[in-house]
Amino acid sequence: MAALQYSQIVTFFLLFCFFISVSHGRVPPAGADFRVKAVNLGGWLVTEGWIKPSLFDGIPNNDFLDGTGLQFKSVAVGKYLAAETGGGTIVVANRTSASGWETFKLWRINETTFNFRVFNKQFVGLDKAGNGINIVAVASTPGIWETFQIVRKSDDVNRVRIRASNGFFLQVKTEELVTADFQGNGTWADDDPSVFLITSAGGYQGEFQVTNGYGPVKAPLVMGEHWRTFIVEDDFKFVAGNGLNAVRIPVGWWIASGPNPPKPFVAGALRALDNAFFWARKYGLKVIIDLHAAPGSQNPWEHSGTRDGSQEWGLTEDSINQTVAVIDFLTARYAKSPSLLAVELLNEPLSPGVSLDTLSKYYKAGYDAVRRHSSTAYVILSNRLGPADSTELIPLASGLTRSVIDVHYYNLFSDVYSNLTVQQNIDIIQTNRTAQLARITSANGPLVFVGEWVAEWEVSGATKEDYQRFAAAQLEVYGRATFGWAYWTLKNVVNHWSLEWMIKNGYIKL
Ligand SMILES: *[C@@H]1O[C@H](CO)[C@@H](O)[C@H](O)[C@H]1NC(C)=O
Ligand SMILES: *[C@@H]1O[C@H](CO)[C@@H](O)[C@H](O)[C@H]1NC(C)=O
Ligand SMILES: *[C@@H]1O[C@H](CO)[C@@H](O)[C@H](O)[C@H]1NC(C)=O
Ligand SMILES: *[C@@H]1O[C@H](CO)[C@@H](O)[C@H](O)[C@H]1NC(C)=O
Ligand SMILES: *[C@@H]1O[C@H](CO)[C@@H](O)[C@H](O)[C@H]1NC(C)=O
Ligand SMILES: *[C@@H]1O[C@H](CO)[C@@H](O)[C@H](O)[C@H]1NC(C)=O
């Protein structure tokens, strides 16, 4: 074994000293002049289909992804299937219109094979406690009895038949009796009791859907390609060269699972995050790690990695502990990087599904996990969405060093913004947002971060100048947030949601 040269040892020592000095010297002091001017790297390490729809193009039957709600109208009786009382008993075919109890959410086994989850969360299946052929919705977990194949008519994909695991097709015998005992191929005609017309009540295009949609062989290849190409070194150069000083990077809990994350998630995002830290350092940018998707999902939206819209994070202590372990893992990995600015413990927990009590316990444990590895990283606590007081985290955060409250401001997603003029939207920024920020800002309390905003609204036919004024108003107001802000997002096929596009086309200047 060759011994190290003296000069090499000296070099190592000097590098070591440099590393120590940068890792302890560059994180800006709380409440000082430094303000985060960041952009989110949305749709990169946590999939959101609307940001990059082409990611889903190669999935067979990509309108049958996990969580998609299907409604089945029997052509023979002209009525919809329903889980009677929303689930827990029989499945009937006596509804003239379709809504919650008539919507069956897919759990995808593969491109043709599914479980159907009903309103009360049971799964449709054969009545195994009875004659084995009547259709019921009673199982709390799906097994072979709850597994069905959807067969589409070759020249009309919305005409389907459903084959049960006993090999027979479902048929509507009467409006109150649906059975799996239809033999033969049927005619696909309008009097065929095994034929249903489907309508979709919508679905999800998140990480669960894309990985399960491609399946275990293709998903690692498709995701690997996406992670390598969607955000590249040049993007960090662009961000640094256009007046921004940080990136907020949404990640999912599976990133901490090593080479074999729980199915259907696939490994590889961690390497992309390593690259992000490398490029951030090279271009002098800070990184905010944002846990965007927690085990069980902390909200019902696709960006929390949900399978079917169920929000189950925090219902068990185990899901909280698992999440703390993810924070521990990520902070340990990047604590020594001079680029690590902050760790955001959980994005957009939704009230009332996530209670303040549960969230506070988690935030305290998550904060401790960060502090085990870093005394300087800021710890960001996202306010709850839904019915929640925007000041509710201040008592907790005030007792924590270098803590930050994250709020997201969109003039969207509520009827309140539907019919406003350009000027009314701008007034909301200057008046309401200013007041909202003031409510959560205090001299000795946590810093405040507008971690997501966008220059998009419900105004139709707005001019470029209108957008420029709207963006400028937000930059001005959010520029006063004591921690700073982050635009949602850097890249998006929808132009105004792409900060890259907004900068390149002169809508936003920093
Ligand atoms: C559908 O059938 C079930 C079971 O007999 C019955 O309880 C329910 O009232 C019926 N609903 C309608 C709308 O006819
Ligand atoms: C889908 O899964 C079912 C049940 O495991 C299996 O019988 C079928 O061959 C699979 N189909 C495809 C296309 O993989
Ligand atoms: C039934 O389906 C099988 C397999 O697809 C096919 O070979 C057969 O011709 C069909 N029979 C009728 C009567 O359509
Ligand atoms: C969760 O973590 C806490 C603190 O480490 C521990 O006391 C508790 O037993 C854990 N609970 C579970 C379900 O693992
Ligand atoms: C917005 O305007 C449309 C068309 O005038 C109207 O139908 C709708 O109810 C309005 N929405 C709200 C929230 O006021
Ligand atoms: C903005 O503030 C005004 C005045 O307090 C209030 O009337 C209005 O409802 C608020 N609008 C929004 C969207 O919060």
PDB file of N, CA and C in Angstrom, residues 301-361:
ATOM      1  N   TRP A 301     -53.467  15.225  -2.877  1.00  0.00           N
ATOM      2  CA  TRP A 301     -53.091  15.597  -4.240  1.00  0.00           C
ATOM      3  C   TRP A 301     -51.945  14.744  -4.763  1.00  0.00           C
ATOM      4  N   GLU A 302     -51.844  14.703  -6.093  1.00  0.00           N
ATOM      5  CA  GLU A 302     -50.856  13.807  -6.697  1.00  0.00           C
ATOM      6  C   GLU A 302     -49.432  14.127  -6.239  1.00  0.00           C
ATOM      7  N   HIS A 303     -49.158  15.382  -5.904  1.00  0.00           N
ATOM      8  CA  HIS A 303     -47.776  15.728  -5.535  1.00  0.00           C
ATOM      9  C   HIS A 303     -47.385  15.242  -4.146  1.00  0.00           C
ATOM     10  N   SER A 304     -48.307  14.581  -3.436  1.00  0.00           N
ATOM     11  CA  SER A 304     -47.895  13.959  -2.182  1.00  0.00           C
ATOM     12  C   SER A 304     -47.650  12.464  -2.378  1.00  0.00           C
ATOM     13  N   GLY A 305     -47.606  12.025  -3.633  1.00  0.00           N
ATOM     14  CA  GLY A 305     -47.309  10.627  -3.903  1.00  0.00           C
ATOM     15  C   GLY A 305     -48.467   9.688  -3.608  1.00  0.00           C
ATOM     16  N   THR A 306     -49.678  10.242  -3.530  1.00  0.00           N
ATOM     17  CA  THR A 306     -50.830   9.422  -3.163  1.00  0.00           C
ATOM     18  C   THR A 306     -51.152   8.393  -4.245  1.00  0.00           C
ATOM     19  N   ARG A 307     -51.735   7.268  -3.799  1.00  0.00           N
ATOM     20  CA  ARG A 307     -52.165   6.267  -4.772  1.00  0.00           C
ATOM     21  C   ARG A 307     -53.550   6.585  -5.327  1.00  0.00           C
ATOM     22  N   ASP A 308     -54.456   6.961  -4.433  1.00  0.00           N
ATOM     23  CA  ASP A 308     -55.839   7.151  -4.887  1.00  0.00           C
ATOM     24  C   ASP A 308     -56.521   8.346  -4.229  1.00  0.00           C
ATOM     25  N   GLY A 309     -55.731   9.270  -3.680  1.00  0.00           N
ATOM     26  CA  GLY A 309     -56.328  10.438  -3.043  1.00  0.00           C
ATOM     27  C   GLY A 309     -56.563  10.260  -1.556  1.00  0.00           C
ATOM     28  N   SER A 310     -56.319   9.076  -1.038  1.00  0.00           N
ATOM     29  CA  SER A 310     -56.459   8.877   0.403  1.00  0.00           C
ATOM     30  C   SER A 310     -55.344   9.630   1.116  1.00  0.00           C
ATOM     31  N   GLN A 311     -55.686  10.254   2.214  1.00  0.00           N
ATOM     32  CA  GLN A 311     -54.711  11.025   2.990  1.00  0.00           C
ATOM     33  C   GLN A 311     -54.531  10.323   4.329  1.00  0.00           C
ATOM     34  N   GLU A 312     -53.425   9.623   4.488  1.00  0.00           N
ATOM     35  CA  GLU A 312     -53.273   8.782   5.675  1.00  0.00           C
ATOM     36  C   GLU A 312     -52.036   9.072   6.504  1.00  0.00           C
ATOM     37  N   TRP A 313     -51.238  10.031   6.059  1.00  0.00           N
ATOM     38  CA  TRP A 313     -50.035  10.352   6.834  1.00  0.00           C
ATOM     39  C   TRP A 313     -50.433  10.812   8.243  1.00  0.00           C
ATOM     40  N   GLY A 314     -49.672  10.365   9.224  1.00  0.00           N
ATOM     41  CA  GLY A 314     -49.889  10.842  10.588  1.00  0.00           C
ATOM     42  C   GLY A 314     -50.949  10.080  11.358  1.00  0.00           C
ATOM     43  N   LEU A 315     -51.662   9.175  10.673  1.00  0.00           N
ATOM     44  CA  LEU A 315     -52.696   8.421  11.385  1.00  0.00           C
ATOM     45  C   LEU A 315     -52.062   7.370  12.290  1.00  0.00           C
ATOM     46  N   THR A 316     -50.843   6.946  11.949  1.00  0.00           N
ATOM     47  CA  THR A 316     -50.119   6.030  12.834  1.00  0.00           C
ATOM     48  C   THR A 316     -48.798   6.683  13.231  1.00  0.00           C
ATOM     49  N   GLU A 317     -48.345   6.306  14.426  1.00  0.00           N
ATOM     50  CA  GLU A 317     -47.060   6.815  14.900  1.00  0.00           C
ATOM     51  C   GLU A 317     -45.939   6.341  13.976  1.00  0.00           C
ATOM     52  N   ASP A 318     -46.162   5.170  13.395  1.00  0.00           N
ATOM     53  CA  ASP A 318     -45.163   4.614  12.505  1.00  0.00           C
ATOM     54  C   ASP A 318     -44.903   5.519  11.291  1.00  0.00           C
ATOM     55  N   SER A 319     -45.986   6.092  10.730  1.00  0.00           N
ATOM     56  CA  SER A 319     -45.787   6.941   9.553  1.00  0.00           C
ATOM     57  C   SER A 319     -45.005   8.201   9.941  1.00  0.00           C
ATOM     58  N   ILE A 320     -45.204   8.655  11.171  1.00  0.00           N
ATOM     59  CA  ILE A 320     -44.453   9.826  11.633  1.00  0.00           C
ATOM     60  C   ILE A 320     -42.985   9.466  11.837  1.00  0.00           C
ATOM     61  N   ASN A 321     -42.751   8.351  12.493  1.00  0.00           N
ATOM     62  CA  ASN A 321     -41.364   7.942  12.727  1.00  0.00           C
ATOM     63  C   ASN A 321     -40.611   7.726  11.421  1.00  0.00           C
ATOM     64  N   GLN A 322     -41.326   7.120  10.461  1.00  0.00           N
ATOM     65  CA  GLN A 322     -40.716   6.870   9.161  1.00  0.00           C
ATOM     66  C   GLN A 322     -40.343   8.198   8.498  1.00  0.00           C
ATOM     67  N   THR A 323     -41.180   9.191   8.673  1.00  0.00           N
ATOM     68  CA  THR A 323     -40.924  10.496   8.060  1.00  0.00           C
ATOM     69  C   THR A 323     -39.750  11.200   8.753  1.00  0.00           C
ATOM     70  N   VAL A 324     -39.695  11.080  10.059  1.00  0.00           N
ATOM     71  CA  VAL A 324     -38.554  11.649  10.789  1.00  0.00           C
ATOM     72  C   VAL A 324     -37.254  11.001  10.300  1.00  0.00           C
ATOM     73  N   ALA A 325     -37.319   9.705  10.042  1.00  0.00           N
ATOM     74  CA  ALA A 325     -36.124   8.996   9.565  1.00  0.00           C
ATOM     75  C   ALA A 325     -35.680   9.514   8.195  1.00  0.00           C
ATOM     76  N   VAL A 326     -36.644   9.901   7.366  1.00  0.00           N
ATOM     77  CA  VAL A 326     -36.301  10.462   6.052  1.00  0.00           C
ATOM     78  C   VAL A 326     -35.579  11.802   6.233  1.00  0.00           C
ATOM     79  N   ILE A 327     -36.093  12.630   7.132  1.00  0.00           N
ATOM     80  CA  ILE A 327     -35.468  13.929   7.399  1.00  0.00           C
ATOM     81  C   ILE A 327     -34.059  13.721   7.964  1.00  0.00           C
ATOM     82  N   ASP A 328     -33.942  12.762   8.855  1.00  0.00           N
ATOM     83  CA  ASP A 328     -32.646  12.447   9.449  1.00  0.00           C
ATOM     84  C   ASP A 328     -31.652  12.035   8.360  1.00  0.00           C
ATOM     85  N   PHE A 329     -32.097  11.161   7.498  1.00  0.00           N
ATOM     86  CA  PHE A 329     -31.246  10.662   6.412  1.00  0.00           C
ATOM     87  C   PHE A 329     -30.784  11.798   5.497  1.00  0.00           C
ATOM     88  N   LEU A 330     -31.728  12.632   5.076  1.00  0.00           N
ATOM     89  CA  LEU A 330     -31.385  13.699   4.124  1.00  0.00           C
ATOM     90  C   LEU A 330     -30.471  14.739   4.763  1.00  0.00           C
ATOM     91  N   THR A 331     -30.758  15.084   6.008  1.00  0.00           N
ATOM     92  CA  THR A 331     -29.917  16.096   6.647  1.00  0.00           C
ATOM     93  C   THR A 331     -28.516  15.536   6.871  1.00  0.00           C
ATOM     94  N   ALA A 332     -28.429  14.295   7.303  1.00  0.00           N
ATOM     95  CA  ALA A 332     -27.111  13.691   7.517  1.00  0.00           C
ATOM     96  C   ALA A 332     -26.304  13.707   6.223  1.00  0.00           C
ATOM     97  N   ARG A 333     -26.980  13.442   5.128  1.00  0.00           N
ATOM     98  CA  ARG A 333     -26.272  13.336   3.855  1.00  0.00           C
ATOM     99  C   ARG A 333     -25.730  14.689   3.375  1.00  0.00           C
ATOM    100  N   TYR A 334     -26.499  15.757   3.634  1.00  0.00           N
ATOM    101  CA  TYR A 334     -26.107  17.042   3.046  1.00  0.00           C
ATOM    102  C   TYR A 334     -25.677  18.105   4.059  1.00  0.00           C
ATOM    103  N   ALA A 335     -25.650  17.745   5.332  1.00  0.00           N
ATOM    104  CA  ALA A 335     -25.337  18.750   6.364  1.00  0.00           C
ATOM    105  C   ALA A 335     -23.990  19.420   6.126  1.00  0.00           C
ATOM    106  N   LYS A 336     -23.045  18.692   5.585  1.00  0.00           N
ATOM    107  CA  LYS A 336     -21.703  19.252   5.396  1.00  0.00           C
ATOM    108  C   LYS A 336     -21.594  20.091   4.130  1.00  0.00           C
ATOM    109  N   SER A 337     -22.624  20.057   3.301  1.00  0.00           N
ATOM    110  CA  SER A 337     -22.550  20.860   2.081  1.00  0.00           C
ATOM    111  C   SER A 337     -22.767  22.331   2.412  1.00  0.00           C
ATOM    112  N   PRO A 338     -21.914  23.198   1.895  1.00  0.00           N
ATOM    113  CA  PRO A 338     -22.120  24.632   2.120  1.00  0.00           C
ATOM    114  C   PRO A 338     -23.398  25.129   1.449  1.00  0.00           C
ATOM    115  N   SER A 339     -23.970  24.337   0.566  1.00  0.00           N
ATOM    116  CA  SER A 339     -25.185  24.778  -0.133  1.00  0.00           C
ATOM    117  C   SER A 339     -26.460  24.510   0.644  1.00  0.00           C
ATOM    118  N   LEU A 340     -26.402  23.608   1.622  1.00  0.00           N
ATOM    119  CA  LEU A 340     -27.646  23.297   2.335  1.00  0.00           C
ATOM    120  C   LEU A 340     -28.094  24.504   3.148  1.00  0.00           C
ATOM    121  N   LEU A 341     -29.197  25.094   2.739  1.00  0.00           N
ATOM    122  CA  LEU A 341     -29.720  26.252   3.469  1.00  0.00           C
ATOM    123  C   LEU A 341     -30.785  25.831   4.463  1.00  0.00           C
ATOM    124  N   ALA A 342     -31.670  24.958   4.040  1.00  0.00           N
ATOM    125  CA  ALA A 342     -32.825  24.653   4.881  1.00  0.00           C
ATOM    126  C   ALA A 342     -33.402  23.292   4.547  1.00  0.00           C
ATOM    127  N   VAL A 343     -34.075  22.734   5.540  1.00  0.00           N
ATOM    128  CA  VAL A 343     -34.826  21.496   5.344  1.00  0.00           C
ATOM    129  C   VAL A 343     -36.280  21.804   5.680  1.00  0.00           C
ATOM    130  N   GLU A 344     -37.149  21.594   4.718  1.00  0.00           N
ATOM    131  CA  GLU A 344     -38.584  21.788   4.957  1.00  0.00           C
ATOM    132  C   GLU A 344     -39.187  20.430   5.293  1.00  0.00           C
ATOM    133  N   LEU A 345     -39.804  20.364   6.482  1.00  0.00           N
ATOM    134  CA  LEU A 345     -40.147  19.052   7.042  1.00  0.00           C
ATOM    135  C   LEU A 345     -41.318  18.367   6.349  1.00  0.00           C
ATOM    136  N   LEU A 346     -42.241  19.164   5.784  1.00  0.00           N
ATOM    137  CA  LEU A 346     -43.436  18.547   5.179  1.00  0.00           C
ATOM    138  C   LEU A 346     -44.181  19.603   4.384  1.00  0.00           C
ATOM    139  N   ASN A 347     -44.399  19.339   3.100  1.00  0.00           N
ATOM    140  CA  ASN A 347     -45.109  20.312   2.277  1.00  0.00           C
ATOM    141  C   ASN A 347     -46.625  20.188   2.408  1.00  0.00           C
ATOM    142  N   GLU A 348     -47.292  21.310   2.598  1.00  0.00           N
ATOM    143  CA  GLU A 348     -48.749  21.406   2.504  1.00  0.00           C
ATOM    144  C   GLU A 348     -49.533  20.292   3.189  1.00  0.00           C
ATOM    145  N   PRO A 349     -49.325  20.093   4.496  1.00  0.00           N
ATOM    146  CA  PRO A 349     -50.224  19.176   5.197  1.00  0.00           C
ATOM    147  C   PRO A 349     -51.631  19.775   5.180  1.00  0.00           C
ATOM    148  N   LEU A 350     -52.622  18.931   4.985  1.00  0.00           N
ATOM    149  CA  LEU A 350     -53.991  19.445   4.841  1.00  0.00           C
ATOM    150  C   LEU A 350     -54.812  19.178   6.097  1.00  0.00           C
ATOM    151  N   SER A 351     -55.398  20.249   6.604  1.00  0.00           N
ATOM    152  CA  SER A 351     -56.334  20.173   7.725  1.00  0.00           C
ATOM    153  C   SER A 351     -57.720  19.872   7.150  1.00  0.00           C
ATOM    154  N   PRO A 352     -58.586  19.119   7.839  1.00  0.00           N
ATOM    155  CA  PRO A 352     -58.387  18.566   9.177  1.00  0.00           C
ATOM    156  C   PRO A 352     -57.749  17.176   9.212  1.00  0.00           C
ATOM    157  N   GLY A 353     -57.492  16.594   8.023  1.00  0.00           N
ATOM    158  CA  GLY A 353     -56.914  15.241   7.991  1.00  0.00           C
ATOM    159  C   GLY A 353     -55.641  15.150   8.803  1.00  0.00           C
ATOM    160  N   VAL A 354     -54.800  16.188   8.701  1.00  0.00           N
ATOM    161  CA  VAL A 354     -53.620  16.280   9.560  1.00  0.00           C
ATOM    162  C   VAL A 354     -53.978  17.234  10.701  1.00  0.00           C
ATOM    163  N   SER A 355     -54.007  16.720  11.911  1.00  0.00           N
ATOM    164  CA  SER A 355     -54.366  17.573  13.052  1.00  0.00           C
ATOM    165  C   SER A 355     -53.162  18.403  13.486  1.00  0.00           C
ATOM    166  N   LEU A 356     -53.452  19.516  14.143  1.00  0.00           N
ATOM    167  CA  LEU A 356     -52.364  20.371  14.628  1.00  0.00           C
ATOM    168  C   LEU A 356     -51.499  19.619  15.639  1.00  0.00           C
ATOM    169  N   ASP A 357     -52.144  18.798  16.432  1.00  0.00           N
ATOM    170  CA  ASP A 357     -51.424  18.041  17.453  1.00  0.00           C
ATOM    171  C   ASP A 357     -50.420  17.070  16.825  1.00  0.00           C
ATOM    172  N   THR A 358     -50.893  16.312  15.856  1.00  0.00           N
ATOM    173  CA  THR A 358     -50.020  15.360  15.155  1.00  0.00           C
ATOM    174  C   THR A 358     -48.872  16.097  14.462  1.00  0.00           C
ATOM    175  N   LEU A 359     -49.239  17.178  13.786  1.00  0.00           N
ATOM    176  CA  LEU A 359     -48.238  17.923  13.039  1.00  0.00           C
ATOM    177  C   LEU A 359     -47.181  18.513  13.973  1.00  0.00           C
ATOM    178  N   SER A 360     -47.622  19.034  15.109  1.00  0.00           N
ATOM    179  CA  SER A 360     -46.683  19.641  16.052  1.00  0.00           C
ATOM    180  C   SER A 360     -45.702  18.607  16.589  1.00  0.00           C
ATOM    181  N   LYS A 361     -46.221  17.415  16.893  1.00  0.00           N
ATOM    182  CA  LYS A 361     -45.332  16.332  17.370  1.00  0.00           C
ATOM    183  C   LYS A 361     -44.294  16.002  16.302  1.00  0.00           C
TER     184      LYS A 361
END
